[in-house]
Amino acid sequence: MKNINNEQDVLNTINSNTMTVVYFSGKDCGACDVIKDKVENILKYYPKIENVEIDGEKNIELAAQFNIFSLPIFLLYINGKETLRIGRNINLLELESKIKRYYDMLF
């Protein structure tokens, strides 16, 4: 995942791609790292999805602009609109199923 640190880069990424995953994590969050690895493994089967990571602890104002109040948070944007928001308790099988469904519809 590519790291992003400012709002304009995030918005440009979201608006210039059909599907974008924005993953908010924290460096002191053990669950964030474990889930990130698993999400990255899922996303490698969907190469047309752009994915970025934001350190929500370091970029508190940016996290607040996206209404992020806990970490990790997985956001899926389709054509610039938030379509899926999953918080700390991520069911990876369900997440992959939803990503596949949207991906198959769009590509």
GROMACS .gro file of N, CA, C and O in nm:
model
  428
    1MET      N    1   0.084  -0.118   0.000
    1MET     CA    2   0.000   0.000   0.000
    1MET      C    3   0.088   0.124   0.000
    1MET      O    4   0.189   0.128   0.068
    2LYS      N    5   0.047   0.220  -0.077
    2LYS     CA    6   0.119   0.346  -0.085
    2LYS      C    7   0.075   0.435   0.032
    2LYS      O    8  -0.043   0.448   0.060
    3ASN      N    9   0.170   0.494   0.102
    3ASN     CA   10   0.138   0.583   0.212
    3ASN      C   11   0.107   0.724   0.161
    3ASN      O   12   0.178   0.775   0.074
    4ILE      N   13   0.002   0.782   0.216
    4ILE     CA   14  -0.040   0.918   0.180
    4ILE      C   15  -0.054   0.998   0.308
    4ILE      O   16  -0.100   0.946   0.409
    5ASN      N   17  -0.017   1.126   0.301
    5ASN     CA   18  -0.018   1.209   0.421
    5ASN      C   19  -0.098   1.337   0.411
    5ASN      O   20  -0.099   1.415   0.505
    6ASN      N   21  -0.160   1.362   0.296
    6ASN     CA   22  -0.238   1.486   0.288
    6ASN      C   23  -0.370   1.465   0.215
    6ASN      O   24  -0.385   1.374   0.134
    7GLU      N   25  -0.463   1.552   0.246
    7GLU     CA   26  -0.600   1.538   0.196
    7GLU      C   27  -0.608   1.543   0.044
    7GLU      O   28  -0.681   1.465  -0.018
    8GLN      N   29  -0.533   1.632  -0.018
    8GLN     CA   30  -0.541   1.646  -0.164
    8GLN      C   31  -0.498   1.519  -0.236
    8GLN      O   32  -0.560   1.478  -0.333
    9ASP      N   33  -0.392   1.454  -0.186
    9ASP     CA   34  -0.346   1.329  -0.247
    9ASP      C   35  -0.453   1.219  -0.233
    9ASP      O   36  -0.475   1.141  -0.325
   10VAL      N   37  -0.516   1.214  -0.116
   10VAL     CA   38  -0.621   1.114  -0.094
   10VAL      C   39  -0.738   1.139  -0.189
   10VAL      O   40  -0.786   1.047  -0.257
   11LEU      N   41  -0.783   1.263  -0.197
   11LEU     CA   42  -0.897   1.295  -0.283
   11LEU      C   43  -0.864   1.271  -0.430
   11LEU      O   44  -0.948   1.219  -0.505
   12ASN      N   45  -0.742   1.305  -0.471
   12ASN     CA   46  -0.702   1.279  -0.610
   12ASN      C   47  -0.702   1.130  -0.641
   12ASN      O   48  -0.747   1.087  -0.748
   13THR      N   49  -0.653   1.050  -0.548
   13THR     CA   50  -0.650   0.904  -0.566
   13THR      C   51  -0.791   0.848  -0.574
   13THR      O   52  -0.822   0.768  -0.662
   14ILE      N   53  -0.877   0.891  -0.483
   14ILE     CA   54  -1.016   0.843  -0.482
   14ILE      C   55  -1.089   0.881  -0.610
   14ILE      O   56  -1.158   0.799  -0.670
   15ASN      N   57  -1.071   1.004  -0.653
   15ASN     CA   58  -1.148   1.054  -0.768
   15ASN      C   59  -1.091   1.014  -0.903
   15ASN      O   60  -1.161   1.021  -1.004
   16SER      N   61  -0.967   0.968  -0.907
   16SER     CA   62  -0.908   0.933  -1.037
   16SER      C   63  -0.906   0.783  -1.063
   16SER      O   64  -0.853   0.738  -1.164
   17ASN      N   65  -0.965   0.704  -0.973
   17ASN     CA   66  -0.970   0.558  -0.990
   17ASN      C   67  -1.112   0.508  -0.975
   17ASN      O   68  -1.190   0.563  -0.898
   18THR      N   69  -1.144   0.403  -1.048
   18THR     CA   70  -1.278   0.344  -1.038
   18THR      C   71  -1.301   0.286  -0.900
   18THR      O   72  -1.405   0.308  -0.839
   19MET      N   73  -1.202   0.213  -0.848
   19MET     CA   74  -1.211   0.156  -0.714
   19MET      C   75  -1.084   0.192  -0.637
   19MET      O   76  -0.974   0.175  -0.689
   20THR      N   77  -1.104   0.238  -0.514
   20THR     CA   78  -0.992   0.275  -0.429
   20THR      C   79  -1.016   0.224  -0.288
   20THR      O   80  -1.125   0.240  -0.234
   21VAL      N   81  -0.915   0.165  -0.229
   21VAL     CA   82  -0.918   0.127  -0.088
   21VAL      C   83  -0.832   0.227  -0.012
   21VAL      O   84  -0.717   0.252  -0.049
   22VAL      N   85  -0.890   0.284   0.093
   22VAL     CA   86  -0.816   0.371   0.184
   22VAL      C   87  -0.815   0.300   0.318
   22VAL      O   88  -0.920   0.272   0.375
   23TYR      N   89  -0.695   0.270   0.367
   23TYR     CA   90  -0.679   0.196   0.491
   23TYR      C   91  -0.615   0.287   0.595
   23TYR      O   92  -0.502   0.331   0.578
   24PHE      N   93  -0.689   0.318   0.700
   24PHE     CA   94  -0.637   0.399   0.809
   24PHE      C   95  -0.581   0.305   0.915
   24PHE      O   96  -0.651   0.215   0.962
   25SER      N   97  -0.456   0.328   0.953
   25SER     CA   98  -0.391   0.243   1.053
   25SER      C   99  -0.311   0.331   1.148
   25SER      O  100  -0.314   0.452   1.138
   26GLY      N  101  -0.240   0.267   1.237
   26GLY     CA  102  -0.153   0.338   1.330
   26GLY      C  103  -0.029   0.257   1.357
   26GLY      O  104  -0.033   0.133   1.357
   27LYS      N  105   0.082   0.324   1.381
   27LYS     CA  106   0.208   0.252   1.401
   27LYS      C  107   0.211   0.176   1.533
   27LYS      O  108   0.282   0.078   1.546
   28ASP      N  109   0.133   0.219   1.631
   28ASP     CA  110   0.129   0.151   1.761
   28ASP      C  111   0.011   0.057   1.773
   28ASP      O  112  -0.025   0.015   1.882
   29CYS      N  113  -0.050   0.022   1.660
   29CYS     CA  114  -0.169  -0.062   1.658
   29CYS      C  115  -0.131  -0.200   1.603
   29CYS      O  116  -0.108  -0.214   1.482
   30GLY      N  117  -0.123  -0.299   1.691
   30GLY     CA  118  -0.085  -0.434   1.647
   30GLY      C  119  -0.186  -0.494   1.551
   30GLY      O  120  -0.151  -0.558   1.453
   31ALA      N  121  -0.315  -0.473   1.578
   31ALA     CA  122  -0.420  -0.526   1.491
   31ALA      C  123  -0.410  -0.464   1.352
   31ALA      O  124  -0.438  -0.530   1.251
   32CYS      N  125  -0.370  -0.338   1.345
   32CYS     CA  126  -0.360  -0.268   1.216
   32CYS      C  127  -0.263  -0.339   1.122
   32CYS      O  128  -0.292  -0.358   1.004
   33ASP      N  129  -0.148  -0.380   1.175
   33ASP     CA  130  -0.047  -0.446   1.093
   33ASP      C  131  -0.093  -0.584   1.046
   33ASP      O  132  -0.075  -0.619   0.929
   34VAL      N  133  -0.153  -0.660   1.135
   34VAL     CA  134  -0.200  -0.794   1.101
   34VAL      C  135  -0.309  -0.786   0.994
   34VAL      O  136  -0.305  -0.858   0.894
   35ILE      N  137  -0.405  -0.698   1.016
   35ILE     CA  138  -0.516  -0.685   0.921
   35ILE      C  139  -0.465  -0.629   0.788
   35ILE      O  140  -0.508  -0.673   0.681
   36LYS      N  141  -0.371  -0.533   0.794
   36LYS     CA  142  -0.316  -0.477   0.670
   36LYS      C  143  -0.255  -0.586   0.583
   36LYS      O  144  -0.278  -0.590   0.462
   37ASP      N  145  -0.177  -0.675   0.643
   37ASP     CA  146  -0.115  -0.784   0.566
   37ASP      C  147  -0.221  -0.871   0.499
   37ASP      O  148  -0.208  -0.908   0.382
   38LYS      N  149  -0.327  -0.899   0.571
   38LYS     CA  150  -0.433  -0.984   0.516
   38LYS      C  151  -0.511  -0.911   0.406
   38LYS      O  152  -0.547  -0.971   0.304
   39VAL      N  153  -0.535  -0.782   0.426
   39VAL     CA  154  -0.604  -0.703   0.323
   39VAL      C  155  -0.518  -0.694   0.197
   39VAL      O  156  -0.568  -0.708   0.086
   40GLU      N  157  -0.388  -0.674   0.214
   40GLU     CA  158  -0.298  -0.668   0.098
   40GLU      C  159  -0.299  -0.801   0.022
   40GLU      O  160  -0.295  -0.802  -0.102
   41ASN      N  161  -0.306  -0.912   0.094
   41ASN     CA  162  -0.313  -1.043   0.028
   41ASN      C  163  -0.441  -1.058  -0.053
   41ASN      O  164  -0.441  -1.116  -0.161
   42ILE      N  165  -0.550  -1.006  -0.002
   42ILE     CA  166  -0.677  -1.008  -0.075
   42ILE      C  167  -0.667  -0.920  -0.200
   42ILE      O  168  -0.705  -0.960  -0.310
   43LEU      N  169  -0.614  -0.799  -0.182
   43LEU     CA  170  -0.613  -0.701  -0.291
   43LEU      C  171  -0.521  -0.739  -0.407
   43LEU      O  172  -0.540  -0.691  -0.518
   44LYS      N  173  -0.424  -0.827  -0.383
   44LYS     CA  174  -0.336  -0.863  -0.495
   44LYS      C  175  -0.411  -0.943  -0.602
   44LYS      O  176  -0.365  -0.952  -0.715
   45TYR      N  177  -0.528  -0.996  -0.571
   45TYR     CA  178  -0.611  -1.064  -0.670
   45TYR      C  179  -0.698  -0.967  -0.750
   45TYR      O  180  -0.769  -1.008  -0.842
   46TYR      N  181  -0.694  -0.839  -0.711
   46TYR     CA  182  -0.776  -0.737  -0.775
   46TYR      C  183  -0.687  -0.620  -0.816
   46TYR      O  184  -0.686  -0.515  -0.751
   47PRO      N  185  -0.610  -0.638  -0.923
   47PRO     CA  186  -0.507  -0.540  -0.959
   47PRO      C  187  -0.559  -0.403  -1.002
   47PRO      O  188  -0.482  -0.306  -1.002
   48LYS      N  189  -0.685  -0.392  -1.036
   48LYS     CA  190  -0.737  -0.262  -1.081
   48LYS      C  191  -0.783  -0.175  -0.965
   48LYS      O  192  -0.827  -0.062  -0.986
   49ILE      N  193  -0.771  -0.225  -0.842
   49ILE     CA  194  -0.807  -0.146  -0.725
   49ILE      C  195  -0.682  -0.072  -0.676
   49ILE      O  196  -0.582  -0.135  -0.642
   50GLU      N  197  -0.690   0.059  -0.674
   50GLU     CA  198  -0.582   0.140  -0.617
   50GLU      C  199  -0.596   0.134  -0.465
   50GLU      O  200  -0.707   0.143  -0.413
   51ASN      N  201  -0.485   0.118  -0.393
   51ASN     CA  202  -0.496   0.112  -0.248
   51ASN      C  203  -0.388   0.197  -0.182
   51ASN      O  204  -0.274   0.199  -0.226
   52VAL      N  205  -0.431   0.269  -0.080
   52VAL     CA  206  -0.343   0.360  -0.007
   52VAL      C  207  -0.362   0.341   0.142
   52VAL      O  208  -0.466   0.294   0.188
   53GLU      N  209  -0.261   0.380   0.217
   53GLU     CA  210  -0.265   0.371   0.363
   53GLU      C  211  -0.238   0.509   0.421
   53GLU      O  212  -0.154   0.584   0.371
   54ILE      N  213  -0.310   0.540   0.528
   54ILE     CA  214  -0.291   0.666   0.600
   54ILE      C  215  -0.267   0.632   0.746
   54ILE      O  216  -0.343   0.556   0.806
   55ASP      N  217  -0.162   0.689   0.802
   55ASP     CA  218  -0.135   0.671   0.944
   55ASP      C  219  -0.228   0.767   1.021
   55ASP      O  220  -0.205   0.887   1.024
   56GLY      N  221  -0.332   0.711   1.079
   56GLY     CA  222  -0.432   0.791   1.148
   56GLY      C  223  -0.382   0.854   1.276
   56GLY      O  224  -0.437   0.954   1.322
   57GLU      N  225  -0.277   0.797   1.335
   57GLU     CA  226  -0.219   0.854   1.455
   57GLU      C  227  -0.135   0.977   1.422
   57GLU      O  228  -0.136   1.075   1.494
   58LYS      N  229  -0.063   0.970   1.312
   58LYS     CA  230   0.023   1.081   1.271
   58LYS      C  231  -0.058   1.191   1.202
   58LYS      O  232  -0.023   1.308   1.210
   59ASN      N  233  -0.166   1.155   1.134
   59ASN     CA  234  -0.247   1.249   1.057
   59ASN      C  235  -0.386   1.260   1.118
   59ASN      O  236  -0.486   1.224   1.057
   60ILE      N  237  -0.393   1.311   1.239
   60ILE     CA  238  -0.518   1.316   1.315
   60ILE      C  239  -0.623   1.402   1.244
   60ILE      O  240  -0.739   1.364   1.237
   61GLU      N  241  -0.583   1.516   1.191
   61GLU     CA  242  -0.680   1.603   1.122
   61GLU      C  243  -0.736   1.536   0.998
   61GLU      O  244  -0.854   1.546   0.969
   62LEU      N  245  -0.651   1.467   0.924
   62LEU     CA  246  -0.696   1.396   0.804
   62LEU      C  247  -0.792   1.284   0.842
   62LEU      O  248  -0.896   1.266   0.778
   63ALA      N  249  -0.760   1.212   0.948
   63ALA     CA  250  -0.850   1.106   0.996
   63ALA      C  251  -0.985   1.166   1.037
   63ALA      O  252  -1.090   1.109   1.005
   64ALA      N  253  -0.982   1.278   1.103
   64ALA     CA  254  -1.107   1.342   1.146
   64ALA      C  255  -1.191   1.385   1.026
   64ALA      O  256  -1.314   1.375   1.029
   65GLN      N  257  -1.127   1.431   0.920
   65GLN     CA  258  -1.201   1.471   0.799
   65GLN      C  259  -1.275   1.354   0.737
   65GLN      O  260  -1.377   1.371   0.671
   66PHE      N  261  -1.224   1.233   0.759
   66PHE     CA  262  -1.288   1.112   0.707
   66PHE      C  263  -1.372   1.041   0.813
   66PHE      O  264  -1.411   0.927   0.795
   67ASN      N  265  -1.395   1.109   0.926
   67ASN     CA  266  -1.474   1.055   1.037
   67ASN      C  267  -1.418   0.924   1.090
   67ASN      O  268  -1.491   0.829   1.115
   68ILE      N  269  -1.286   0.921   1.108
   68ILE     CA  270  -1.218   0.804   1.162
   68ILE      C  271  -1.192   0.830   1.310
   68ILE      O  272  -1.123   0.925   1.346
   69PHE      N  273  -1.249   0.745   1.395
   69PHE     CA  274  -1.235   0.764   1.539
   69PHE      C  275  -1.169   0.645   1.608
   69PHE      O  276  -1.145   0.649   1.727
   70SER      N  277  -1.146   0.537   1.534
   70SER     CA  278  -1.073   0.422   1.586
   70SER      C  279  -0.995   0.360   1.471
   70SER      O  280  -1.023   0.388   1.354
   71LEU      N  281  -0.899   0.278   1.504
   71LEU     CA  282  -0.815   0.216   1.402
   71LEU      C  283  -0.815   0.065   1.423
   71LEU      O  284  -0.827   0.020   1.535
   72PRO      N  285  -0.800  -0.013   1.319
   72PRO     CA  286  -0.795   0.024   1.177
   72PRO      C  287  -0.934   0.044   1.119
   72PRO      O  288  -1.034  -0.006   1.171
   73ILE      N  289  -0.938   0.115   1.008
   73ILE     CA  290  -1.061   0.137   0.931
   73ILE      C  291  -1.030   0.110   0.784
   73ILE      O  292  -0.932   0.162   0.730
   74PHE      N  293  -1.113   0.033   0.721
   74PHE     CA  294  -1.103  -0.001   0.580
   74PHE      C  295  -1.216   0.072   0.507
   74PHE      O  296  -1.332   0.056   0.541
   75LEU      N  297  -1.180   0.154   0.409
   75LEU     CA  298  -1.279   0.227   0.330
   75LEU      C  299  -1.265   0.185   0.184
   75LEU      O  300  -1.154   0.181   0.131
   76LEU      N  301  -1.376   0.155   0.119
   76LEU     CA  302  -1.377   0.124  -0.023
   76LEU      C  303  -1.457   0.231  -0.095
   76LEU      O  304  -1.573   0.257  -0.060
   77TYR      N  305  -1.392   0.295  -0.191
   77TYR     CA  306  -1.458   0.397  -0.272
   77TYR      C  307  -1.477   0.344  -0.413
   77TYR      O  308  -1.386   0.284  -0.471
   78ILE      N  309  -1.596   0.365  -0.466
   78ILE     CA  310  -1.626   0.329  -0.604
   78ILE      C  311  -1.673   0.455  -0.674
   78ILE      O  312  -1.769   0.519  -0.631
   79ASN      N  313  -1.604   0.488  -0.782
   79ASN     CA  314  -1.633   0.610  -0.858
   79ASN      C  315  -1.644   0.732  -0.768
   79ASN      O  316  -1.733   0.815  -0.782
   80GLY      N  317  -1.552   0.743  -0.671
   80GLY     CA  318  -1.544   0.860  -0.585
   80GLY      C  319  -1.638   0.862  -0.467
   80GLY      O  320  -1.636   0.956  -0.389
   81LYS      N  321  -1.720   0.757  -0.450
   81LYS     CA  322  -1.816   0.755  -0.339
   81LYS      C  323  -1.784   0.642  -0.243
   81LYS      O  324  -1.756   0.530  -0.285
   82GLU      N  325  -1.791   0.674  -0.114
   82GLU     CA  326  -1.768   0.571  -0.014
   82GLU      C  327  -1.877   0.466  -0.024
   82GLU      O  328  -1.995   0.495  -0.014
   83THR      N  329  -1.835   0.342  -0.044
   83THR     CA  330  -1.928   0.231  -0.063
   83THR      C  331  -1.924   0.134   0.054
   83THR      O  332  -2.024   0.070   0.085
   84LEU      N  333  -1.810   0.123   0.118
   84LEU     CA  334  -1.794   0.025   0.224
   84LEU      C  335  -1.702   0.082   0.331
   84LEU      O  336  -1.597   0.138   0.299
   85ARG      N  337  -1.743   0.069   0.456
   85ARG     CA  338  -1.663   0.113   0.571
   85ARG      C  339  -1.667   0.001   0.674
   85ARG      O  340  -1.773  -0.036   0.723
   86ILE      N  341  -1.549  -0.052   0.706
   86ILE     CA  342  -1.541  -0.160   0.802
   86ILE      C  343  -1.438  -0.121   0.908
   86ILE      O  344  -1.327  -0.081   0.876
   87GLY      N  345  -1.479  -0.137   1.033
   87GLY     CA  346  -1.393  -0.099   1.144
   87GLY      C  347  -1.310  -0.213   1.197
   87GLY      O  348  -1.281  -0.310   1.128
   88ARG      N  349  -1.274  -0.202   1.320
   88ARG     CA  350  -1.179  -0.289   1.387
   88ARG      C  351  -1.209  -0.438   1.371
   88ARG      O  352  -1.118  -0.519   1.353
   89ASN      N  353  -1.332  -0.479   1.379
   89ASN     CA  354  -1.368  -0.621   1.368
   89ASN      C  355  -1.397  -0.657   1.224
   89ASN      O  356  -1.511  -0.661   1.182
   90ILE      N  357  -1.292  -0.682   1.150
   90ILE     CA  358  -1.305  -0.709   1.006
   90ILE      C  359  -1.318  -0.859   0.983
   90ILE      O  360  -1.230  -0.936   1.020
   91ASN      N  361  -1.430  -0.898   0.922
   91ASN     CA  362  -1.448  -1.037   0.879
   91ASN      C  363  -1.388  -1.046   0.739
   91ASN      O  364  -1.445  -0.997   0.642
   92LEU      N  365  -1.271  -1.107   0.728
   92LEU     CA  366  -1.197  -1.108   0.602
   92LEU      C  367  -1.267  -1.183   0.490
   92LEU      O  368  -1.259  -1.144   0.374
   93LEU      N  369  -1.336  -1.290   0.523
   93LEU     CA  370  -1.410  -1.364   0.420
   93LEU      C  371  -1.524  -1.279   0.364
   93LEU      O  372  -1.546  -1.275   0.242
   94GLU      N  373  -1.594  -1.210   0.452
   94GLU     CA  374  -1.702  -1.122   0.408
   94GLU      C  375  -1.647  -1.004   0.328
   94GLU      O  376  -1.703  -0.966   0.226
   95LEU      N  377  -1.534  -0.950   0.374
   95LEU     CA  378  -1.471  -0.838   0.302
   95LEU      C  379  -1.432  -0.880   0.161
   95LEU      O  380  -1.462  -0.810   0.064
   96GLU      N  381  -1.368  -0.995   0.149
   96GLU     CA  382  -1.327  -1.042   0.016
   96GLU      C  383  -1.447  -1.067  -0.073
   96GLU      O  384  -1.446  -1.034  -0.192
   97SER      N  385  -1.553  -1.120  -0.018
   97SER     CA  386  -1.675  -1.145  -0.094
   97SER      C  387  -1.733  -1.014  -0.149
   97SER      O  388  -1.774  -1.006  -0.265
   98LYS      N  389  -1.735  -0.911  -0.066
   98LYS     CA  390  -1.789  -0.782  -0.109
   98LYS      C  391  -1.699  -0.716  -0.214
   98LYS      O  392  -1.748  -0.662  -0.314
   99ILE      N  393  -1.568  -0.723  -0.193
   99ILE     CA  394  -1.476  -0.667  -0.292
   99ILE      C  395  -1.493  -0.738  -0.426
   99ILE      O  396  -1.501  -0.674  -0.530
  100LYS      N  397  -1.498  -0.870  -0.423
  100LYS     CA  398  -1.514  -0.948  -0.547
  100LYS      C  399  -1.644  -0.911  -0.618
  100LYS      O  400  -1.645  -0.896  -0.740
  101ARG      N  401  -1.751  -0.897  -0.543
  101ARG     CA  402  -1.879  -0.862  -0.603
  101ARG      C  403  -1.872  -0.728  -0.677
  101ARG      O  404  -1.912  -0.718  -0.793
  102TYR      N  405  -1.820  -0.626  -0.610
  102TYR     CA  406  -1.808  -0.495  -0.674
  102TYR      C  407  -1.711  -0.499  -0.791
  102TYR      O  408  -1.735  -0.441  -0.896
  103TYR      N  409  -1.599  -0.567  -0.773
  103TYR     CA  410  -1.497  -0.576  -0.877
  103TYR      C  411  -1.553  -0.642  -1.003
  103TYR      O  412  -1.532  -0.593  -1.114
  104ASP      N  413  -1.625  -0.753  -0.984
  104ASP     CA  414  -1.683  -0.823  -1.097
  104ASP      C  415  -1.787  -0.739  -1.170
  104ASP      O  416  -1.802  -0.747  -1.292
  105MET      N  417  -1.861  -0.657  -1.096
  105MET     CA  418  -1.961  -0.571  -1.160
  105MET      C  419  -1.896  -0.461  -1.243
  105MET      O  420  -1.947  -0.423  -1.349
  106LEU      N  421  -1.782  -0.409  -1.196
  106LEU     CA  422  -1.719  -0.295  -1.262
  106LEU      C  423  -1.619  -0.332  -1.369
  106LEU      O  424  -1.599  -0.258  -1.465
  107PHE      N  425  -1.553  -0.445  -1.353
  107PHE     CA  426  -1.447  -0.481  -1.449
  107PHE      C  427  -1.485  -0.610  -1.516
  107PHE      O  428  -1.432  -0.694  -1.553
   0.00000   0.00000   0.00000
